[in-house]
Amino acid sequence: LYIWLPNKYFNYFDHMGLALATAFALFLIMYSLYKRRFSDRDLLLAATLSMYALPFLLPAMHERYFFPAGIASVVLLFVYPSLLNGVTVILAQLITIFSYSPFLFQYAPIPFTYLSMAVLAIIAILLYQFLQAPITTRATTGKPIRSKL
């Protein structure tokens, strides 16, 4: 988020970023409580979303703070496979590769402003999935799954 702001104004946006991150975290908590979204899918989506959104909104965060988010998105893909989760994983891995290329190879093939837009796209995808109506399956209804063998 702060890649788009000039460095001379960083002190002005420092407290705003803390307030914005706190407001987002409170929104996730309050929405989950209000809508009673406590299935395994909802909790994993909320955790992955917070791992992407909070480092994105907080000031002075670096690329290394997104490593847990990348791992959580891979877990989300394997546990709940979907096209949107696949796009999230592919974007996350590309962002990781391209964000470390200037430090490893002294060459930045994609500017950081574009990479931060890709992180914003991941946050939008995860938020879209989180705000959707809950998916009712056998796993979320609590009914036992019986084997047909």
N, CA, C and O of each residue as an XYZ file, in Angstrom:
596
protein
N       0.817     -1.191      0.000
C       0.000      0.000      0.000
C       0.863      1.258      0.000
O       0.568      2.227     -0.700
N       1.922      1.231      0.785
C       2.737      2.431      0.955
C       3.738      2.640     -0.179
O       4.435      3.654     -0.210
N       3.811      1.700     -1.098
C       4.682      1.875     -2.261
C       4.147      2.988     -3.154
O       4.900      3.601     -3.912
N       2.834      3.248     -3.061
C       2.212      4.270     -3.888
C       2.338      5.671     -3.297
O       1.997      6.653     -3.955
N       2.827      5.771     -2.056
C       2.934      7.072     -1.387
C       4.374      7.548     -1.372
O       5.287      6.731     -1.251
N       4.601      8.839     -1.492
C       5.974      9.359     -1.409
C       6.550      9.141     -0.001
O       5.823      9.226      0.988
N       7.828      8.867      0.082
C       8.473      8.590      1.369
C       8.412      9.766      2.339
O       8.401      9.563      3.553
N       8.372     10.975      1.827
C       8.366     12.135      2.722
C       7.060     12.252      3.508
O       7.011     12.973      4.504
N       6.008     11.562      3.085
C       4.729     11.595      3.792
C       4.487     10.354      4.651
O       3.385     10.161      5.164
N       5.503      9.519      4.808
C       5.315      8.267      5.530
C       4.845      8.504      6.957
O       3.964      7.785      7.429
N       5.394      9.475      7.652
C       5.010      9.722      9.048
C       3.542     10.110      9.178
O       2.914      9.813     10.193
N       2.995     10.762      8.176
C       1.587     11.148      8.224
C       0.663      9.944      8.089
O      -0.411      9.908      8.688
N       1.084      8.963      7.303
C       0.239      7.803      7.055
C       0.519      6.642      7.998
O      -0.150      5.611      7.927
N       1.483      6.797      8.865
C       1.852      5.743      9.795
C       0.676      5.367     10.695
O       0.309      4.194     10.776
N       0.095      6.334     11.358
C      -1.022      6.073     12.267
C      -2.290      5.689     11.512
O      -3.100      4.905     12.008
N      -2.460      6.239     10.321
C      -3.607      5.873      9.521
C      -3.553      4.391      9.139
O      -4.582      3.714      9.136
N      -2.367      3.890      8.819
C      -2.215      2.480      8.484
C      -2.525      1.572      9.654
O      -3.143      0.521      9.483
N      -2.097      1.975     10.856
C      -2.428      1.192     12.050
C      -3.935      1.161     12.280
O      -4.501      0.115     12.599
N      -4.576      2.307     12.116
C      -6.029      2.379     12.299
C      -6.758      1.563     11.223
O      -7.746      0.890     11.516
N      -6.274      1.625      9.994
C      -6.900      0.886      8.904
C      -6.769     -0.627      9.111
O      -7.728     -1.366      8.892
N      -5.606     -1.080      9.526
C      -5.397     -2.505      9.788
C      -6.251     -2.975     10.963
O      -6.811     -4.071     10.926
N      -6.351     -2.151     12.003
C      -7.187     -2.503     13.152
C      -8.653     -2.569     12.746
O      -9.374     -3.476     13.163
N      -9.093     -1.620     11.942
C     -10.483     -1.615     11.478
C     -10.777     -2.846     10.623
O     -11.857     -3.426     10.731
N      -9.837     -3.247      9.782
C     -10.045     -4.433      8.947
C     -10.126     -5.694      9.805
O     -10.980     -6.549      9.571
N      -9.246     -5.812     10.793
C      -9.278     -6.977     11.675
C     -10.587     -7.023     12.468
O     -11.174     -8.093     12.633
N     -11.041     -5.879     12.954
C     -12.313     -5.833     13.667
C     -13.481     -6.165     12.751
O     -14.447     -6.801     13.174
N     -13.392     -5.734     11.493
C     -14.434     -6.084     10.532
C     -14.516     -7.591     10.343
O     -15.614     -8.148     10.349
N     -13.384     -8.263     10.175
C     -13.397     -9.720     10.013
C     -14.007    -10.412     11.226
O     -14.796    -11.348     11.091
N     -13.635     -9.944     12.398
C     -14.157    -10.556     13.625
C     -15.659    -10.309     13.765
O     -16.423    -11.236     14.031
N     -16.072     -9.066     13.587
C     -17.485     -8.724     13.759
C     -18.359     -9.390     12.688
O     -19.463     -9.845     12.988
N     -17.881     -9.450     11.462
C     -18.645    -10.105     10.399
C     -18.795    -11.590     10.698
O     -19.868    -12.161     10.506
N     -17.726    -12.211     11.165
C     -17.798    -13.635     11.498
C     -18.774    -13.884     12.644
O     -19.541    -14.847     12.616
N     -18.742    -13.027     13.635
C     -19.668    -13.185     14.763
C     -21.110    -12.924     14.344
O     -22.012    -13.665     14.734
N     -21.334    -11.878     13.555
C     -22.684    -11.513     13.148
C     -23.306    -12.562     12.230
O     -24.473    -12.918     12.399
N     -22.553    -13.050     11.278
C     -23.065    -14.029     10.314
C     -22.882    -15.470     10.779
O     -23.289    -16.409     10.094
N     -22.265    -15.638     11.956
C     -21.989    -16.980     12.511
C     -21.224    -17.840     11.511
O     -21.615    -18.963     11.193
N     -20.133    -17.280     11.034
C     -19.297    -17.954     10.034
C     -18.139    -18.640     10.736
O     -17.059    -18.062     10.858
N     -18.348    -19.862     11.197
C     -17.313    -20.563     11.950
C     -16.996    -21.941     11.371
O     -16.431    -22.783     12.070
N     -17.344    -22.182     10.128
C     -16.978    -23.465      9.534
C     -15.466    -23.491      9.301
O     -14.797    -22.460      9.377
N     -14.952    -24.658      9.023
C     -13.514    -24.782      8.760
C     -13.101    -23.930      7.570
O     -12.044    -23.299      7.586
N     -13.935    -23.914      6.545
C     -13.645    -23.113      5.343
C     -13.597    -21.628      5.683
O     -12.693    -20.914      5.249
N     -14.564    -21.172      6.452
C     -14.608    -19.752      6.804
C     -13.413    -19.342      7.652
O     -12.841    -18.270      7.454
N     -13.042    -20.188      8.587
C     -11.894    -19.860      9.440
C     -10.592    -19.844      8.650
O      -9.745    -18.976      8.864
N     -10.430    -20.801      7.737
C      -9.222    -20.826      6.914
C      -9.191    -19.638      5.955
O      -8.129    -19.060      5.724
N     -10.340    -19.269      5.397
C     -10.406    -18.084      4.540
C     -10.091    -16.811      5.328
O      -9.347    -15.954      4.852
N     -10.653    -16.689      6.524
C     -10.400    -15.502      7.349
C      -8.932    -15.416      7.749
O      -8.351    -14.331      7.760
N      -8.330    -16.557      8.076
C      -6.911    -16.556      8.451
C      -6.033    -16.167      7.260
O      -5.119    -15.354      7.397
N      -6.312    -16.747      6.101
C      -5.526    -16.425      4.902
C      -5.720    -14.966      4.506
O      -4.764    -14.279      4.148
N      -6.950    -14.505      4.574
C      -7.241    -13.112      4.248
C      -6.516    -12.155      5.186
O      -5.973    -11.142      4.744
N      -6.505    -12.466      6.462
C      -5.815    -11.584      7.403
C      -4.301    -11.634      7.221
O      -3.615    -10.639      7.454
N      -3.774    -12.790      6.804
C      -2.334    -12.880      6.567
C      -1.896    -12.073      5.349
O      -0.740    -11.659      5.265
N      -2.802    -11.847      4.413
C      -2.495    -10.983      3.273
C      -2.805     -9.525      3.568
O      -2.000     -8.647      3.257
N      -3.962     -9.255      4.165
C      -4.428     -7.881      4.307
C      -3.659     -7.100      5.373
O      -3.336     -5.931      5.164
N      -3.366     -7.723      6.499
C      -2.729     -6.962      7.576
C      -1.315     -6.502      7.223
O      -1.003     -5.337      7.467
N      -0.442     -7.342      6.666
C       0.853     -6.797      6.237
C       0.728     -5.786      5.103
O       1.563     -4.892      4.968
N      -0.315     -5.928      4.291
C      -0.526     -4.976      3.202
C      -0.940     -3.609      3.751
O      -0.522     -2.579      3.222
N      -1.752     -3.594      4.797
C      -2.259     -2.337      5.346
C      -1.328     -1.695      6.368
O      -1.312     -0.472      6.507
N      -0.562     -2.498      7.074
C       0.320     -1.959      8.110
C       1.534     -1.278      7.490
O       2.022     -1.711      6.446
N       2.023     -0.216      8.125
C       3.213      0.468      7.593
C       4.491     -0.325      7.886
O       4.548     -1.095      8.845
N       5.506     -0.126      7.055
C       6.849     -0.695      7.221
C       6.870     -2.224      7.171
O       7.688     -2.847      7.849
N       6.001     -2.827      6.394
C       6.020     -4.275      6.211
C       6.829     -4.595      4.959
O       6.827     -3.831      3.993
N       7.508     -5.716      4.986
C       8.358     -6.119      3.869
C       7.844     -7.424      3.277
O       6.857     -7.987      3.749
N       8.518     -7.891      2.248
C       8.089     -9.086      1.537
C       8.051    -10.317      2.431
O       7.214    -11.200      2.240
N       8.941    -10.379      3.394
C       9.035    -11.579      4.225
C       7.793    -11.799      5.079
O       7.551    -12.917      5.532
N       7.009    -10.761      5.305
C       5.803    -10.909      6.119
C       4.673    -11.586      5.355
O       3.649    -11.924      5.949
N       4.838    -11.791      4.050
C       3.822    -12.460      3.255
C       4.099    -13.962      3.094
O       3.298    -14.659      2.471
N       5.194    -14.469      3.630
C       5.474    -15.904      3.522
C       4.389    -16.764      4.160
O       3.949    -17.726      3.530
N       3.933    -16.468      5.385
C       2.842    -17.286      5.949
C       1.570    -17.223      5.108
O       0.830    -18.204      5.029
N       1.316    -16.094      4.489
C       0.133    -15.966      3.644
C       0.236    -16.879      2.422
O      -0.751    -17.498      2.022
N       1.420    -16.962      1.835
C       1.618    -17.860      0.700
C       1.411    -19.314      1.078
O       0.831    -20.083      0.311
N       1.879    -19.689      2.247
C       1.690    -21.065      2.719
C       0.216    -21.324      3.011
O      -0.310    -22.384      2.671
N      -0.452    -20.356      3.641
C      -1.874    -20.526      3.942
C      -2.708    -20.620      2.667
O      -3.699    -21.350      2.633
N      -2.323    -19.896      1.624
C      -3.080    -19.978      0.367
C      -2.890    -21.342     -0.300
O      -3.811    -21.841     -0.947
N      -1.716    -21.947     -0.154
C      -1.509    -23.301     -0.687
C      -2.357    -24.302      0.093
O      -2.968    -25.192     -0.498
N      -2.396    -24.159      1.411
C      -3.244    -25.028      2.241
C      -4.706    -24.862      1.839
O      -5.435    -25.847      1.717
N      -5.134    -23.621      1.633
C      -6.513    -23.349      1.223
C      -6.833    -24.019     -0.106
O      -7.931    -24.545     -0.288
N      -5.889    -24.003     -1.030
C      -6.106    -24.646     -2.329
C      -6.247    -26.157     -2.195
O      -7.110    -26.760     -2.834
N      -5.409    -26.770     -1.370
C      -5.477    -28.227     -1.241
C      -6.695    -28.689     -0.450
O      -7.254    -29.747     -0.737
N      -7.104    -27.918      0.531
C      -8.251    -28.321      1.336
C      -9.565    -27.999      0.624
O     -10.499    -28.800      0.656
N      -9.640    -26.832     -0.018
C     -10.840    -26.401     -0.742
C     -10.458    -25.989     -2.159
O     -10.354    -24.798     -2.451
N     -10.248    -26.966     -3.043
C      -9.807    -26.638     -4.398
C     -10.885    -25.886     -5.178
O     -12.045    -26.296     -5.227
N     -10.472    -24.786     -5.778
C     -11.350    -24.011     -6.654
C     -10.466    -23.178     -7.580
O      -9.264    -23.035     -7.357
N     -11.080    -22.644     -8.605
C     -10.338    -21.813     -9.552
C      -9.801    -20.558     -8.866
O      -8.656    -20.168     -9.096
N     -10.621    -19.924     -8.025
C     -10.179    -18.710     -7.343
C      -9.007    -18.982     -6.404
O      -8.078    -18.179     -6.321
N      -9.047    -20.100     -5.703
C      -7.924    -20.438     -4.832
C      -6.676    -20.768     -5.641
O      -5.561    -20.474     -5.211
N      -6.856    -21.376     -6.808
C      -5.718    -21.643     -7.680
C      -5.081    -20.358     -8.196
O      -3.857    -20.242     -8.249
N      -5.921    -19.390     -8.577
C      -5.405    -18.094     -9.023
C      -4.650    -17.412     -7.890
O      -3.604    -16.802     -8.109
N      -5.188    -17.519     -6.675
C      -4.530    -16.919     -5.512
C      -3.142    -17.508     -5.296
O      -2.188    -16.770     -5.049
N      -3.022    -18.815     -5.385
C      -1.722    -19.477     -5.171
C      -0.737    -19.085     -6.271
O       0.420    -18.779     -5.981
N      -1.178    -19.089     -7.516
C      -0.273    -18.740     -8.615
C       0.198    -17.297     -8.486
O       1.383    -17.014     -8.656
N      -0.728    -16.379     -8.186
C      -0.338    -14.980     -7.988
C       0.636    -14.835     -6.824
O       1.617    -14.096     -6.915
N       0.362    -15.541     -5.735
C       1.233    -15.428     -4.562
C       2.649    -15.904     -4.869
O       3.618    -15.280     -4.439
N       2.775    -16.990     -5.600
C       4.106    -17.498     -5.918
C       4.838    -16.578     -6.893
O       6.045    -16.370     -6.766
N       4.119    -16.036     -7.852
C       4.741    -15.087     -8.783
C       5.179    -13.809     -8.071
O       6.249    -13.269     -8.351
N       4.352    -13.335     -7.161
C       4.718    -12.147     -6.389
C       5.979    -12.400     -5.581
O       6.865    -11.547     -5.528
N       6.067    -13.558     -4.958
C       7.253    -13.901     -4.163
C       8.502    -13.944     -5.030
O       9.541    -13.399     -4.659
N       8.400    -14.590     -6.178
C       9.562    -14.687     -7.071
C      10.005    -13.305     -7.545
O      11.188    -12.970     -7.491
N       9.045    -12.508     -8.009
C       9.401    -11.205     -8.561
C       9.795    -10.184     -7.497
O      10.543     -9.252     -7.792
N       9.310    -10.340     -6.275
C       9.694     -9.376     -5.241
C      11.104     -9.636     -4.718
O      11.750     -8.723     -4.206
N      11.584    -10.864     -4.841
C      12.942    -11.151     -4.387
C      13.979    -11.106     -5.505
O      15.178    -11.170     -5.233
N      13.541    -10.998     -6.746
C      14.505    -10.956     -7.852
C      15.447     -9.756     -7.802
O      16.606     -9.918     -8.181
N      15.034     -8.546     -7.358
C      16.014     -7.451     -7.280
C      17.132     -7.721     -6.275
O      18.255     -7.252     -6.460
N      16.839     -8.461     -5.231
C      17.839     -8.745     -4.213
C      18.724     -9.922     -4.595
O      19.892     -9.979     -4.209
N      18.170    -10.858     -5.350
C      18.938    -12.029     -5.748
C      19.723    -11.815     -7.047
O      20.859    -12.269     -7.177
N      19.111    -11.127     -7.990
C      19.707    -10.992     -9.323
C      20.020     -9.559     -9.718
O      20.481     -9.320    -10.834
N      19.778     -8.588     -8.819
C      19.992     -7.165     -9.087
C      19.218     -6.700    -10.321
O      19.681     -5.841    -11.071
N      18.052     -7.271    -10.516
C      17.212     -6.924    -11.644
C      15.751     -7.064    -11.226
O      15.364     -8.092    -10.671
N      14.946     -6.052    -11.483
C      13.522     -6.081    -11.151
C      12.710     -6.161    -12.442
O      12.480     -5.137    -13.087
N      12.272     -7.362    -12.831
C      11.508     -7.489    -14.074
C      10.137     -6.818    -14.002
O       9.612     -6.358    -15.016
N       9.561     -6.764    -12.803
C       8.257     -6.122    -12.609
C       8.384     -5.132    -11.459
O       8.860     -5.506    -10.387
N       7.974     -3.886    -11.647
C       8.076     -2.904    -10.561
C       7.210     -3.281     -9.354
O       6.195     -3.965     -9.490
N       7.627     -2.826     -8.184
C       6.914     -3.157     -6.954
C       5.497     -2.599     -6.932
O       4.632     -3.154     -6.254
N       5.243     -1.529     -7.651
C       3.883     -0.994     -7.685
C       2.911     -1.988     -8.319
O       1.769     -2.109     -7.875
N       3.357     -2.695     -9.350
C       2.512     -3.715     -9.973
C       2.354     -4.931     -9.072
O       1.286     -5.542     -9.031
N       3.407     -5.281     -8.356
C       3.316     -6.413     -7.436
C       2.341     -6.117     -6.297
O       1.610     -7.000     -5.849
N       2.338     -4.869     -5.836
C       1.394     -4.527     -4.769
C      -0.043     -4.540     -5.288
O      -0.965     -4.830     -4.526
N      -0.249     -4.234     -6.565
C      -1.583     -4.357     -7.144
C      -2.012     -5.822     -7.214
O      -3.191     -6.136     -7.054
N      -1.057     -6.712     -7.452
C      -1.371     -8.140     -7.467
C      -1.744     -8.625     -6.063
O      -2.634     -9.462     -5.915
N      -1.073     -8.108     -5.039
C      -1.443     -8.454     -3.664
C      -2.851     -7.940     -3.369
O      -3.642     -8.621     -2.716
N      -3.156     -6.751     -3.846
C      -4.504     -6.207     -3.676
C      -5.540     -7.077     -4.391
O      -6.657     -7.235     -3.900
N      -5.183     -7.635     -5.531
C      -6.085     -8.551     -6.241
C      -6.317     -9.824     -5.427
O      -7.439    -10.329     -5.373
N      -5.265    -10.342     -4.794
C      -5.418    -11.525     -3.944
C      -6.359    -11.214     -2.780
O      -7.230    -12.019     -2.448
N      -6.181    -10.046     -2.164
C      -7.050     -9.657     -1.050
C      -8.501     -9.554     -1.526
O      -9.416     -9.974     -0.818
N      -8.713     -9.000     -2.712
C     -10.069     -8.877     -3.257
C     -10.685    -10.250     -3.521
O     -11.866    -10.458     -3.242
N      -9.903    -11.185     -4.052
C     -10.405    -12.537     -4.326
C     -10.793    -13.230     -3.019
O     -11.861    -13.834     -2.921
N      -9.927    -13.137     -2.031
C     -10.212    -13.789     -0.753
C     -11.391    -13.134     -0.040
O     -12.213    -13.824      0.563
N     -11.476    -11.819     -0.107
C     -12.595    -11.116      0.519
C     -13.908    -11.465     -0.173
O     -14.934    -11.619      0.490
N     -13.887    -11.590     -1.486
C     -15.072    -12.010     -2.234
C     -15.543    -13.380     -1.770
O     -16.735    -13.588     -1.545
N     -14.609    -14.315     -1.626
C     -14.972    -15.655     -1.178
C     -15.493    -15.636      0.258
O     -16.430    -16.362      0.593
N     -14.887    -14.809      1.098
C     -15.280    -14.750      2.500
C     -16.673    -14.151      2.667
O     -17.427    -14.579      3.541
N     -17.022    -13.177      1.848
C     -18.315    -12.507      1.980
C     -19.453    -13.245      1.289
O     -20.619    -12.898      1.481
N     -19.134    -14.256      0.490
C     -20.172    -15.045     -0.170
C     -20.979    -15.809      0.874
O     -20.543    -16.001      2.009
N     -22.158    -16.233      0.459
C     -22.975    -17.069      1.336
C     -22.218    -18.361      1.629
O     -21.514    -18.878      0.761
N     -22.356    -18.881      2.836
C     -21.610    -20.101      3.172
C     -22.026    -21.273      2.296
O     -23.196    -21.435      1.951
N     -21.051    -22.069      1.954
C     -21.293    -23.255      1.144
C     -21.665    -24.392      2.086
O     -20.878    -24.763      2.957
N     -22.854    -24.944      1.914
C     -23.313    -26.011      2.782
C     -22.973    -27.345      2.136
O     -23.479    -27.684      1.066
N     -22.128    -28.074      2.790
C     -21.761    -29.412      2.340
C     -21.869    -30.340      3.533
O     -22.192    -29.910      4.640
N     -21.603    -31.584      3.309
C     -21.622    -32.526      4.421
C     -20.630    -32.140      5.504
O     -20.887    -32.314      6.696
N     -19.506    -31.618      5.076
C     -18.474    -31.271      6.051
C     -18.906    -30.101      6.936
O     -18.495    -30.030      8.094
N     -19.722    -29.185      6.417
C     -20.110    -28.015      7.208
C     -21.420    -28.219      7.954
O     -21.707    -27.456      8.876
N     -22.235    -29.223      7.596
C     -23.499    -29.431      8.288
C     -23.333    -30.263      9.543
O     -24.230    -30.293     10.386
N     -22.221    -30.929      9.683
C     -21.982    -31.737     10.869
C     -22.535    -33.136     10.765
O     -22.403    -33.916     11.708
N     -23.158    -33.486      9.636
C     -23.680    -34.837      9.463
C     -22.518    -35.780      9.177
O     -21.597    -35.426      8.442
N     -22.555    -36.955      9.743
C     -21.466    -37.907      9.464
C     -21.503    -38.387      8.015
O     -22.571    -38.593      7.437
N     -20.336    -38.556      7.456
C     -20.224    -39.075      6.094
C     -20.121    -40.585      6.190
O     -19.216    -41.116      6.835
N     -21.042    -41.266      5.552
C     -21.080    -42.731      5.640
C     -20.458    -43.330      4.391
O     -20.708    -42.885      3.271
N     -19.670    -44.314      4.605
C     -19.035    -44.996      3.507
C     -20.044    -45.921      2.837
O     -20.898    -46.503      3.505
N     -19.944    -46.053      1.537
C     -20.853    -46.932      0.786
C     -20.217    -48.293      0.552
O     -20.744    -49.088     -0.225
N     -19.121    -48.573      1.191
C     -18.461    -49.872      1.006
C     -19.108    -50.957      1.799
O     -18.667    -52.105      1.748
